[in-house]
CSV table of C-alpha atoms in Angstrom, one decimal:
chain,number,residue,atom,x,y,z
W,3,MET,CA,0.1,0.3,0.2
W,4,ALA,CA,1.4,3.6,-0.5
W,5,PRO,CA,2.1,5.7,1.5
W,6,THR,CA,0.0,8.7,2.9
W,7,LEU,CA,-0.1,11.9,3.4
W,8,THR,CA,-1.0,10.6,7.4
W,9,ASP,CA,2.2,8.3,7.2
W,10,VAL,CA,4.1,11.3,6.6
W,11,ALA,CA,2.4,13.9,8.9
W,12,LYS,CA,2.8,10.8,12.1
W,13,ARG,CA,6.5,10.2,11.1
W,14,ALA,CA,7.1,14.0,11.2
W,15,ASN,CA,5.3,14.7,14.3
W,16,VAL,CA,3.4,17.3,12.9
W,17,ALA,CA,-0.8,18.1,12.3
W,18,LEU,CA,-2.3,16.6,9.1
W,19,SER,CA,-2.7,20.1,7.9
W,20,THR,CA,0.8,21.3,8.7
W,21,ALA,CA,1.7,17.7,6.3
W,22,SER,CA,-0.6,19.0,3.7
W,23,ARG,CA,0.6,23.0,3.4
W,24,ALA,CA,3.9,21.2,2.8
W,25,PHE,CA,2.7,19.9,-0.7
W,26,SER,CA,-0.2,22.6,-1.4
W,27,ASP,CA,1.0,26.2,0.8
W,28,PRO,CA,4.8,25.6,1.7
W,29,ASP,CA,5.2,29.4,2.0
W,30,ARG,CA,3.1,29.4,5.0
W,31,LEU,CA,5.5,27.1,6.8
W,32,GLY,CA,8.6,27.7,8.5
W,33,PRO,CA,12.1,26.3,7.1
W,34,GLN,CA,12.6,24.3,10.0
W,35,THR,CA,9.6,22.5,9.8
W,36,LEU,CA,9.5,21.9,5.7
W,37,ARG,CA,12.7,20.1,5.8
W,38,LYS,CA,11.2,17.6,8.3
W,39,VAL,CA,8.1,17.1,6.3
W,40,LEU,CA,9.7,16.9,2.9
W,41,ALA,CA,12.7,14.7,3.5
W,42,VAL,CA,9.9,12.3,5.6
W,43,ALA,CA,8.0,12.5,2.3
W,44,GLN,CA,11.2,11.4,0.2
W,45,ASP,CA,12.3,8.3,2.8
W,46,LEU,CA,8.2,7.3,3.2
W,47,GLY,CA,7.9,7.4,-1.0
W,48,TYR,CA,5.2,9.5,-0.5
W,49,ALA,CA,4.1,11.5,-4.0
W,50,PRO,CA,2.1,14.5,-3.2
W,51,PRO,CA,-1.5,15.0,-5.3
W,52,SER,CA,-0.3,16.9,-9.0
W,53,ALA,CA,-1.1,20.1,-9.9
W,54,ARG,CA,-3.4,19.4,-12.8
W,55,ALA,CA,-5.8,20.4,-11.4
W,56,THR,CA,-5.4,23.6,-10.2
W,57,GLU,CA,-6.1,24.9,-13.8
W,58,SER,CA,-9.7,24.2,-15.1
W,59,PRO,CA,-10.3,21.8,-18.1
W,60,ALA,CA,-9.6,23.6,-21.5
W,61,ASP,CA,-12.1,25.5,-23.4
W,62,GLY,CA,-14.5,22.6,-25.2
W,63,GLU,CA,-12.7,20.1,-23.3
W,64,THR,CA,-15.2,17.6,-20.7
W,65,ALA,CA,-13.7,17.7,-17.0
W,66,THR,CA,-13.9,14.5,-15.3
W,67,VAL,CA,-15.8,14.4,-11.6
W,68,ALA,CA,-15.2,11.4,-9.5
W,69,VAL,CA,-18.0,10.8,-7.1
W,70,VAL,CA,-17.3,8.3,-4.4
W,71,VAL,CA,-20.0,6.8,-2.3
W,72,PRO,CA,-20.0,4.3,0.6
W,73,ASP,CA,-22.3,2.1,-0.4
W,74,ILE,CA,-24.2,1.9,-4.0
W,75,ALA,CA,-26.6,-0.7,-3.1
W,76,ASN,CA,-28.2,1.8,-0.7
W,77,PRO,CA,-31.1,3.5,-3.0
W,78,VAL,CA,-30.4,7.2,-1.1
W,79,PHE,CA,-26.9,6.7,-2.6
W,80,GLY,CA,-28.5,5.5,-6.0
W,81,ALA,CA,-30.6,8.4,-5.9
W,82,PHE,CA,-27.7,10.9,-5.2
W,83,VAL,CA,-25.3,9.4,-8.0
W,84,LYS,CA,-28.3,9.7,-10.6
W,85,ALA,CA,-28.9,12.9,-10.1
W,86,ALA,CA,-25.3,13.8,-10.0
W,87,GLN,CA,-24.6,11.7,-13.1
W,88,GLY,CA,-28.1,14.2,-14.6
W,89,GLU,CA,-26.3,16.8,-13.5
W,90,GLY,CA,-22.7,16.4,-14.7
W,91,TRP,CA,-24.5,15.9,-18.2
W,92,HIS,CA,-25.8,18.9,-18.3
W,93,ARG,CA,-22.4,20.4,-17.8
W,94,ARG,CA,-20.4,17.8,-20.6
W,95,GLN,CA,-18.9,16.7,-17.3
W,96,THR,CA,-18.0,12.8,-17.0
W,97,VAL,CA,-19.0,11.4,-14.0
W,98,VAL,CA,-17.1,7.9,-12.7
W,99,LEU,CA,-18.6,6.4,-9.6
W,100,ALA,CA,-16.4,4.6,-6.6
W,101,ASP,CA,-18.2,2.6,-3.9
W,102,THR,CA,-16.1,2.1,-1.0
W,103,ASP,CA,-18.0,-0.4,0.4
W,104,LEU,CA,-18.5,1.6,4.3
W,105,SER,CA,-14.5,0.8,5.1
W,106,GLN,CA,-12.3,3.9,6.0
W,107,ASP,CA,-9.3,2.2,4.7
W,108,ARG,CA,-10.9,1.8,0.8
W,109,GLU,CA,-12.2,5.3,1.2
W,110,ARG,CA,-8.8,7.0,1.9
W,111,GLU,CA,-7.6,4.3,-1.7
W,112,VAL,CA,-9.8,5.5,-3.3
W,113,ILE,CA,-9.4,9.6,-3.1
W,114,THR,CA,-5.9,9.1,-3.6
W,115,HIS,CA,-6.2,6.9,-6.4
W,116,LEU,CA,-8.7,9.2,-8.1
W,117,ARG,CA,-7.3,12.7,-7.2
W,118,ASP,CA,-4.6,13.0,-9.8
W,119,GLN,CA,-6.7,10.7,-12.3
W,120,ALA,CA,-10.4,13.3,-12.1
W,121,ASP,CA,-10.4,17.0,-12.6
W,122,GLY,CA,-12.6,17.8,-9.6
W,123,LEU,CA,-13.9,14.6,-6.6
W,124,ILE,CA,-17.2,14.8,-5.0
W,125,VAL,CA,-17.0,12.6,-1.5
W,126,CYS,CA,-20.2,11.6,0.0
W,127,SER,CA,-21.2,10.2,3.6
W,128,PRO,CA,-17.5,9.7,4.4
W,129,ARG,CA,-16.1,7.7,7.1
W,130,LEU,CA,-12.9,9.8,7.1
W,131,GLU,CA,-12.6,13.3,9.0
W,132,ALA,CA,-12.7,16.3,6.5
W,133,GLU,CA,-9.6,17.2,7.5
W,134,GLU,CA,-7.4,13.9,6.2
W,135,ILE,CA,-10.4,14.2,2.7
W,136,LEU,CA,-8.8,17.5,2.0
W,137,ALA,CA,-5.2,16.7,2.8
W,138,ILE,CA,-5.4,13.8,1.0
W,139,CYS,CA,-7.1,15.4,-1.9
W,140,GLY,CA,-4.5,18.1,-2.1
W,141,ARG,CA,-5.0,20.7,-5.1
W,142,THR,CA,-7.7,18.6,-6.6
W,143,PRO,CA,-11.1,20.6,-5.7
W,144,CYS,CA,-13.2,18.6,-3.6
W,145,VAL,CA,-17.1,18.6,-2.1
W,146,LEU,CA,-18.2,17.2,0.8
W,147,VAL,CA,-21.5,16.0,1.5
W,148,ASN,CA,-22.8,15.1,4.7
W,149,ARG,CA,-19.4,16.3,6.6
W,150,GLU,CA,-18.8,19.8,7.3
W,151,THR,CA,-15.4,21.8,7.0
W,152,THR,CA,-14.5,25.6,6.4
W,153,GLY,CA,-12.1,24.1,4.3
W,154,SER,CA,-14.4,22.9,1.2
W,155,ASP,CA,-17.4,23.3,-0.4
W,156,CYS,CA,-20.3,20.9,1.7
W,157,VAL,CA,-23.6,20.1,1.1
W,158,ILE,CA,-25.4,19.0,4.3
W,159,ALA,CA,-28.7,17.3,4.6
W,160,ASP,CA,-29.8,18.9,7.8
W,161,SER,CA,-31.4,16.6,10.2
W,162,ALA,CA,-33.1,19.2,12.5
W,163,HIS,CA,-36.4,19.7,10.9
W,164,GLY,CA,-37.6,16.6,10.6
W,165,MET,CA,-36.1,14.3,13.2
W,166,ARG,CA,-38.1,17.4,15.2
W,167,GLN,CA,-41.2,16.6,13.1
W,168,ALA,CA,-41.0,13.3,14.2
W,169,VAL,CA,-40.3,13.8,17.6
W,170,GLN,CA,-43.5,16.2,18.4
W,171,TYR,CA,-45.7,13.6,16.0
W,172,LEU,CA,-44.8,10.7,18.6
W,173,ALA,CA,-45.9,12.7,21.7
W,174,ALA,CA,-49.0,13.9,20.0
W,175,LEU,CA,-49.4,10.5,19.7
W,176,GLY,CA,-49.1,9.7,23.5
W,177,HIS,CA,-45.3,8.1,23.4
W,178,ARG,CA,-43.4,8.5,26.1
W,179,ARG,CA,-40.2,5.9,25.4
W,180,ILE,CA,-38.2,6.2,22.0
W,181,ALA,CA,-35.5,4.3,20.8
W,182,TYR,CA,-33.2,5.4,18.6
W,183,VAL,CA,-31.2,2.6,16.9
W,184,GLN,CA,-28.0,4.1,15.7
W,185,GLY,CA,-25.9,4.0,12.3
W,186,MET,CA,-21.7,3.5,12.5
W,187,GLN,CA,-19.7,4.4,14.3
W,188,ARG,CA,-17.6,6.5,12.1
W,189,SER,CA,-20.8,7.7,10.2
W,190,TRP,CA,-21.0,12.1,10.6
W,191,SER,CA,-24.7,11.9,9.8
W,192,ASN,CA,-25.3,8.9,12.6
W,193,ALA,CA,-24.0,11.8,15.1
W,194,HIS,CA,-25.4,14.4,14.1
W,195,ARG,CA,-28.9,13.1,14.3
W,196,VAL,CA,-27.8,11.6,17.9
W,197,GLU,CA,-27.4,15.0,18.8
W,198,LEU,CA,-30.4,16.5,17.2
W,199,ILE,CA,-33.1,13.8,19.1
W,200,ARG,CA,-31.6,14.3,22.4
W,201,THR,CA,-32.3,17.9,22.1
W,202,GLU,CA,-35.8,17.0,20.7
W,203,THR,CA,-37.2,14.4,22.8
W,204,GLU,CA,-35.5,16.7,25.8
W,205,ARG,CA,-37.4,19.6,24.7
W,206,ALA,CA,-40.4,17.3,24.5
W,207,GLY,CA,-40.1,15.9,27.6
W,208,LEU,CA,-39.7,12.2,26.4
W,209,GLU,CA,-37.6,9.3,27.8
W,210,LEU,CA,-34.6,8.3,25.2
W,211,GLU,CA,-33.2,4.7,24.8
W,212,LEU,CA,-29.5,5.3,22.4
W,213,LEU,CA,-29.3,1.8,21.5
W,214,GLY,CA,-25.8,0.3,20.2
W,215,TRP,CA,-23.9,1.6,16.4
W,216,GLN,CA,-24.9,-0.9,13.9
W,217,SER,CA,-24.6,-1.8,10.2
W,218,GLU,CA,-26.4,0.6,8.4
W,219,THR,CA,-28.5,-2.5,6.3
W,220,VAL,CA,-31.8,-4.3,7.2
W,221,ALA,CA,-29.5,-7.1,8.6
W,222,GLY,CA,-28.3,-4.3,11.0
W,223,GLY,CA,-31.9,-2.7,11.8
W,224,THR,CA,-32.9,-6.7,12.5
W,225,ALA,CA,-30.2,-7.6,15.0
W,226,ALA,CA,-31.6,-3.9,16.6
W,227,ALA,CA,-35.1,-5.6,17.0
W,228,ALA,CA,-34.8,-7.6,20.4
W,229,SER,CA,-32.8,-4.2,21.9
W,230,VAL,CA,-36.0,-1.6,21.3
W,231,MET,CA,-38.0,-4.6,22.6
W,232,ALA,CA,-36.0,-4.8,25.6
W,233,SER,CA,-36.2,-1.1,26.3
W,234,GLY,CA,-39.7,-0.5,27.0
W,235,ALA,CA,-40.3,2.2,23.8
W,236,SER,CA,-43.8,2.2,22.6
W,237,ALA,CA,-41.2,4.0,19.6
W,238,VAL,CA,-38.2,3.7,17.7
W,239,ILE,CA,-36.5,5.9,15.1
W,240,THR,CA,-33.4,4.2,13.2
W,241,HIS,CA,-30.5,6.0,11.4
W,242,ASN,CA,-32.0,5.2,8.1
W,243,ASP,CA,-34.5,3.5,6.3
W,244,LEU,CA,-33.4,0.2,5.7
W,245,MET,CA,-32.5,-0.3,9.1
W,246,ALA,CA,-36.1,0.6,10.2
W,247,LEU,CA,-37.3,-1.8,7.6
W,248,GLY,CA,-35.0,-4.4,9.3
W,249,VAL,CA,-36.2,-3.9,13.0
W,250,ILE,CA,-40.2,-4.3,11.5
W,251,VAL,CA,-39.0,-8.1,10.2
W,252,GLY,CA,-37.4,-8.6,13.5
W,253,ALA,CA,-40.1,-7.2,15.7
W,254,ARG,CA,-42.4,-9.3,13.7
W,255,ALA,CA,-41.0,-12.0,14.6
W,256,LEU,CA,-40.0,-11.7,18.3
W,257,GLY,CA,-44.4,-11.2,18.2
W,258,LEU,CA,-44.6,-7.5,18.3
W,259,SER,CA,-47.6,-5.7,16.0
W,260,ILE,CA,-46.2,-2.8,14.0
W,261,PRO,CA,-47.6,-0.3,14.8
W,262,GLU,CA,-49.9,-1.4,17.4
W,263,ASP,CA,-47.0,-3.1,20.0
W,264,LEU,CA,-44.3,-0.1,18.2
W,265,SER,CA,-44.3,2.4,16.0
W,266,VAL,CA,-41.1,2.6,13.7
W,267,ILE,CA,-39.5,5.6,12.0
W,268,GLY,CA,-36.9,5.3,9.0
W,269,VAL,CA,-34.7,8.6,8.0
W,270,ASP,CA,-34.3,9.0,3.9
W,271,ASP,CA,-37.8,7.8,2.1
W,272,ILE,CA,-35.9,5.4,0.0
W,273,PRO,CA,-38.5,4.5,-2.8
W,274,PHE,CA,-39.3,1.1,-0.5
W,275,ALA,CA,-40.2,3.1,2.2
W,276,GLU,CA,-43.5,3.3,0.2
W,277,VAL,CA,-44.4,0.4,-0.7
W,278,SER,CA,-43.7,-2.0,2.1
W,279,GLN,CA,-45.9,-3.5,4.4
W,280,PRO,CA,-46.9,-1.3,6.5
W,281,SER,CA,-45.9,1.5,4.5
W,282,LEU,CA,-42.7,3.2,6.4
W,283,THR,CA,-43.5,6.8,8.2
W,284,SER,CA,-40.1,8.6,7.1
W,285,ILE,CA,-37.8,11.9,7.3
W,286,ALA,CA,-37.5,12.1,4.3
W,287,VAL,CA,-33.6,13.0,3.0
W,288,PRO,CA,-33.3,15.1,-0.1
W,289,MET,CA,-30.5,13.6,-1.4
W,290,ALA,CA,-31.3,13.3,-5.2
W,291,LYS,CA,-30.8,17.4,-4.6
W,292,ALA,CA,-28.1,17.3,-2.8
W,293,GLY,CA,-26.1,15.0,-5.8
W,294,ALA,CA,-27.2,18.0,-8.4
W,295,LEU,CA,-26.0,21.1,-5.9
W,296,SER,CA,-22.3,18.5,-5.0
W,297,LEU,CA,-21.7,18.9,-9.1
W,298,ASP,CA,-23.1,22.2,-10.1
W,299,LEU,CA,-20.7,23.7,-6.9
W,300,LEU,CA,-17.6,22.1,-8.3
W,301,GLY,CA,-18.1,22.8,-11.1
W,302,GLN,CA,-18.8,26.4,-10.6
W,303,VAL,CA,-15.1,26.2,-9.1
W,304,LEU,CA,-13.3,24.1,-12.2
W,305,ALA,CA,-14.8,26.7,-14.5
W,306,GLY,CA,-12.6,29.6,-11.7
W,307,GLU,CA,-15.4,30.8,-10.7
W,308,ARG,CA,-14.9,31.6,-7.1
W,309,GLN,CA,-12.7,30.6,-4.7
W,310,THR,CA,-14.4,31.2,-1.5
W,311,PRO,CA,-16.1,27.6,-0.3
W,312,ARG,CA,-19.6,27.2,0.6
W,313,THR,CA,-22.0,25.6,2.8
W,314,LEU,CA,-25.9,24.6,1.9
W,315,ARG,CA,-27.9,23.1,4.1
W,316,LEU,CA,-30.8,21.1,2.6
W,317,PRO,CA,-33.7,20.8,5.4
W,318,THR,CA,-36.1,17.9,5.7
W,319,GLN,CA,-39.4,16.3,6.4
W,320,LEU,CA,-41.2,13.6,8.7
W,321,ILE,CA,-43.9,12.0,5.8
W,322,VAL,CA,-46.5,9.7,8.2
W,323,ARG,CA,-47.3,6.5,6.9
W,324,ALA,CA,-49.1,3.7,8.4
W,325,SER,CA,-46.0,2.3,10.7
W,326,SER,CA,-46.6,5.0,13.4
W,327,GLY,CA,-49.5,5.1,15.0
W,328,PRO,CA,-50.4,5.8,18.4
W,329,ALA,CA,-49.1,4.2,21.8
W,330,ALA,CA,-50.6,1.6,24.3
W,331,ALA,CA,-50.6,1.7,27.5
W,332,PRO,CA,-47.0,-0.8,28.4
W,333,ALA,CA,-49.3,-3.2,30.2
W,334,LEU,CA,-51.4,-3.4,27.3
W,335,ARG,CA,-48.8,-3.5,24.9
W,336,HIS,CA,-47.1,-6.3,26.3
W,337,GLY,CA,-50.1,-8.3,27.4
W,338,THR,CA,-50.8,-8.4,23.4
W,339,THR,CA,-48.0,-9.8,22.9
W,340,ALA,CA,-48.2,-12.0,25.9
W,341,GLY,CA,-51.8,-12.9,24.7
W,342,ARG,CA,-50.6,-13.6,20.4
W,343,ALA,CA,-47.9,-15.7,21.9
W,344,THR,CA,-50.6,-17.5,23.7
W,345,LYS,CA,-52.9,-18.7,21.0
W,346,ASP,CA,-49.7,-19.2,18.7
W,347,ALA,CA,-48.5,-21.8,21.5
W,348,SER,CA,-52.4,-23.5,21.5
């Protein structure tokens, strides 16, 4: 595996941003620090990004944009990529796709490889920290989606409005204890949503049971169903829709009825949400719009139209469907489950 800028920073005992400046803006470093970083880079065999992306493509030349997503199998990222490709078509940009399979190491390798192959990169819902991504990209323009920093353009699907609506909706239906099933530990979106649901449940006077990290898949949701049931919550919000669908499958296997015994709310509003049984209440996240805006922002930079980074925040919205309903009294809820189990046994 080729040495990375992170390896250089660790060996030179400097911050990642300092190591990055040694190649992108060396005049900002003191002579001694610059010499140390460059010497370590040479010793490790580190190859800095080329400077070819600092210039806009020549007139008439088609720019190549690399879009990096964590999991193309998740429909929400499929919608993002489709919209990005549509915007790229109108801009005469060639859009290439890379899937990192939710892996930090693969994400690091993919970005390192693509920084010299593409005129610009869009990194969607990354697992790496923003500072490391920008350091790897070097002079290659980059737009980050669902990861916030002042060093590059960012597009944020802000869950604040949708999460507030979801919590207030559950409170109005009589729910007093809500569980939240987390996504993966390195997900910025997960951390953002945890902070939001803590704030909103406290504001509404509700109890929150924060459950552990899970794979952001149907299987991850199914695995969390027993913990949801054990929490005593009458409603659950999951990190994404795939996990919500998995919770429904797992809860049913444990004898619960949706939404009579447990209300379930997901996040993303993927197409499957509307056709699932029952149809899934979800917080709609405008990822298609985020895909188009990301290409637009990057196109402005590649065309030399601006240099100051921008952050765009896109609002979310609760979509109510059949998987959520009024809270049953705890005794009634457990009694219904026990009665159903007794009936099945007979």
